Short mmCIF file of C-alpha atoms in Angstrom, two decimals:
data_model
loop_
_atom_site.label_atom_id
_atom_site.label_comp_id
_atom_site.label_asym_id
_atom_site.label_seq_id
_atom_site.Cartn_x
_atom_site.Cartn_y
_atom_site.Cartn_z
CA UNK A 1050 188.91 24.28 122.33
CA UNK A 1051 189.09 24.63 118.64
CA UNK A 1052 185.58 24.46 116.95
CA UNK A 1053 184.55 21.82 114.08
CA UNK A 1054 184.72 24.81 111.32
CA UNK A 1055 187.85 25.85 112.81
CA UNK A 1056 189.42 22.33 112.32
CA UNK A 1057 187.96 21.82 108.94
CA UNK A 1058 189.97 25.18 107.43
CA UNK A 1059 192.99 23.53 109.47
CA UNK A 1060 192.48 20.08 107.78
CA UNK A 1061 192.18 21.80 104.38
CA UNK A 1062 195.41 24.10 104.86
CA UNK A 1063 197.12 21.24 104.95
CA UNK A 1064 195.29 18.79 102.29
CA UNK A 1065 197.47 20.23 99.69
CA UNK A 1066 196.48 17.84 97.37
CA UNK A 1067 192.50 18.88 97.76
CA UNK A 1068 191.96 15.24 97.55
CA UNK A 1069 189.81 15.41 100.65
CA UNK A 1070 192.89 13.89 102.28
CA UNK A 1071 196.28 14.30 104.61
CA UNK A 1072 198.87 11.73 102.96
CA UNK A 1073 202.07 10.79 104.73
CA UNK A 1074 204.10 14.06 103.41
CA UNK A 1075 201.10 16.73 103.99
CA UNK A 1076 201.14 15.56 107.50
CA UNK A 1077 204.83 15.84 107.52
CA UNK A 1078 204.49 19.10 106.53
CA UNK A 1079 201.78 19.89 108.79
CA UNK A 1080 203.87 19.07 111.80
CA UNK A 1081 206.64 20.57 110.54
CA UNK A 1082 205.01 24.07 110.01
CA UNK A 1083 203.85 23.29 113.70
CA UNK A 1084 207.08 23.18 115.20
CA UNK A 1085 207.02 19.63 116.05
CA UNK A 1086 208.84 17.64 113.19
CA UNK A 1087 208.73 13.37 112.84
CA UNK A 1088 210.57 10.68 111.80
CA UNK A 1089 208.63 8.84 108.85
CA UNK A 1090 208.33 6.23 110.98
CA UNK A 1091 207.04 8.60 113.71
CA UNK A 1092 204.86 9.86 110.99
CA UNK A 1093 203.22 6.22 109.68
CA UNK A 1094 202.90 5.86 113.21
CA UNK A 1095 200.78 8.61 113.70
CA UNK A 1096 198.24 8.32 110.63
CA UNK A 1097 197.76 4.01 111.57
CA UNK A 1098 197.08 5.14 115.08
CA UNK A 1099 193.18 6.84 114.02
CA UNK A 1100 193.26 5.16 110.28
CA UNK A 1101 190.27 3.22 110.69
CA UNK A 1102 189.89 2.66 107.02
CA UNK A 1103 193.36 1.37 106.45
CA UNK A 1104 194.21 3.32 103.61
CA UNK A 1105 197.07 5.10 104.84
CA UNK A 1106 196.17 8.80 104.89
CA UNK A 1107 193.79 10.82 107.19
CA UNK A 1108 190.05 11.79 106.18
CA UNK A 1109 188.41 14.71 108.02
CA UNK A 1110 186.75 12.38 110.41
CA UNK A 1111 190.30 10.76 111.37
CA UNK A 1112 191.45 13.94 111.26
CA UNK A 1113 188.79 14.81 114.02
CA UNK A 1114 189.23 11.76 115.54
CA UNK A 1115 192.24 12.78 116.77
CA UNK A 1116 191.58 15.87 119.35
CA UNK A 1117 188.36 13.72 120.31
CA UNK A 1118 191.18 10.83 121.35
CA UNK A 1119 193.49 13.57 122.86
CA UNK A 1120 190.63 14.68 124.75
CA UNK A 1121 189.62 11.50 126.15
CA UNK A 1122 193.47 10.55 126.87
CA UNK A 1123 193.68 7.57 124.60
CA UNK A 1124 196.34 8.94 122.52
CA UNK A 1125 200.02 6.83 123.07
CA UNK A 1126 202.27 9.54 123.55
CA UNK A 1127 203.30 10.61 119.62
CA UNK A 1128 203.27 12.98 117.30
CA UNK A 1129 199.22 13.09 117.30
CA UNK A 1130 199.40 13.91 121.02
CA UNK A 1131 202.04 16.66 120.42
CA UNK A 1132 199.71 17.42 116.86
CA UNK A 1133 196.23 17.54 119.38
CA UNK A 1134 198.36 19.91 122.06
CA UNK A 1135 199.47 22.06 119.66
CA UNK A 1136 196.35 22.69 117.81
CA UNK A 1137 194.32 23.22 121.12
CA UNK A 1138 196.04 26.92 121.71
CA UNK A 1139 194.48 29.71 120.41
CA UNK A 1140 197.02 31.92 120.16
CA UNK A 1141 195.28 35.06 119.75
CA UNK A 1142 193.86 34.71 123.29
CA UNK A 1143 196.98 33.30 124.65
CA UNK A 1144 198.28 35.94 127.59
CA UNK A 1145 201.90 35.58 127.79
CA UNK A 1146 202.59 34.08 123.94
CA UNK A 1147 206.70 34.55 124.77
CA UNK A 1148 207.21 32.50 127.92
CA UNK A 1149 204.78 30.07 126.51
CA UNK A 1150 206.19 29.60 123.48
CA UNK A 1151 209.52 29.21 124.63
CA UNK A 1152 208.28 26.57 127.59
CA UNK A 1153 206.86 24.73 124.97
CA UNK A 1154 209.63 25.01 122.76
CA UNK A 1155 211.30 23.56 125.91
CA UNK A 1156 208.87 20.53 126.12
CA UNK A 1157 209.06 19.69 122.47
CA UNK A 1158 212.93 19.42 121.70
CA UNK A 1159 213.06 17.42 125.08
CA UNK A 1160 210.11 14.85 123.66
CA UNK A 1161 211.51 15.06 120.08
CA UNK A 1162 215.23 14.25 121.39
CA UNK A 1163 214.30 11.56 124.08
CA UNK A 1164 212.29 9.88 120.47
CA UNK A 1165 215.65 9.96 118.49
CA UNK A 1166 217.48 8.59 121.50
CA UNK A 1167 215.29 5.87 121.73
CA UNK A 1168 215.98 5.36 117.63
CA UNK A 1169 220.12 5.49 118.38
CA UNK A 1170 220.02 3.19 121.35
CA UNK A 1171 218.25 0.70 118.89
CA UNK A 1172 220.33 1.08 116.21
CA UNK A 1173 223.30 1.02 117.92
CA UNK A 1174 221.94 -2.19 120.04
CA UNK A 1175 221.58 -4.05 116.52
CA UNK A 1176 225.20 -2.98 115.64
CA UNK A 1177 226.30 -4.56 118.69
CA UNK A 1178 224.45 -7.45 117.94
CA UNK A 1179 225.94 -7.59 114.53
CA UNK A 1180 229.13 -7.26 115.58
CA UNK A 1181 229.01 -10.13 117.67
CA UNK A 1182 227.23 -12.36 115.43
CA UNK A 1183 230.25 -11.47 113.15
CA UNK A 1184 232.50 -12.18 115.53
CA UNK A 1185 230.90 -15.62 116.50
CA UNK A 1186 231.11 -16.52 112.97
CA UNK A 1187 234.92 -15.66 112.62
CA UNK A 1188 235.27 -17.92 115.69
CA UNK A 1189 233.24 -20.93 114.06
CA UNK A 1190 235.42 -20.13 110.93
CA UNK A 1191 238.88 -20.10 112.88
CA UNK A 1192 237.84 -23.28 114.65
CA UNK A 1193 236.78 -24.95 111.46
CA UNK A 1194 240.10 -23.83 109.43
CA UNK A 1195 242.03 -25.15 112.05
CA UNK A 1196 240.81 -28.60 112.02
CA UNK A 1197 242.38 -28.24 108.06
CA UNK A 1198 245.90 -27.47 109.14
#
């Protein structure tokens, strides 16, 4: 497990701004330099998931809040689970870093495509619905032109 000082010169790597904060594109970012890159819904999703001061952006004790939530298995499964998973592994006492990183590699693109199939089916279950309203209307329209012949 990563240690508290550990996690603080993690938070600041990627608190560009040195605001004392991780805003919606230093997390993106973050999880892209990780390997593990989000939709910016996926993203908002993320930082209102341990925001408990509403404001959009992660303190240090959100931050934290995170691997103590991943730990306890009360994170939905996101990008901050992937984010606490990733961040556990100390690589430089990792045995076998190539099949690990390639079964993780694995795991990820397999999590990150099942998310963006999720997005498509929606998207392509509101053009359906779109297309039917239109043709419903067309209908209603057809109907109602005929009545004027």
């Amino acid at each position: 497990m990563i240690t508290v000082p550990t996690m603080e010169s993690m938070f600041e790597q990627y608190d560009a701004g040195r605001d004392g904060f991780i805003d919606l594109m230093e997390l993106k970012l973050m999880m892209e330099k990780l390997g593990a890159p989000q939709t910016h819904l996926g993203l908002k999703n993320m930082i209102k998931e341990v925001d408990e001061d509403l404001d959009s952006k992660l303190s240090f004790r959100e931050f934290l809040l995170i691997f103590r939530k991943a730990a306890a298995g009360e994170l939905q499964e996101s990008g901050l689970h992937v984010l606490a998973r990733l961040s556990e592994i100390d690589v430089s006492t990792e045995g076998v870093k190539g099949a690990k990183s390639f079964f993780e590699a694995k795991v990820q693109a397999i999590n990150v495509s099942s998310r963006f199939e999720e997005e498509i089916k929606a998207e392509q279950e509101e053009r359906k619905k779109q297309a039917e309203e239109m043709k419903q209307r067309k209908a209603a329209f057809k109907e109602l032109q005929s009545t004027f012949k």
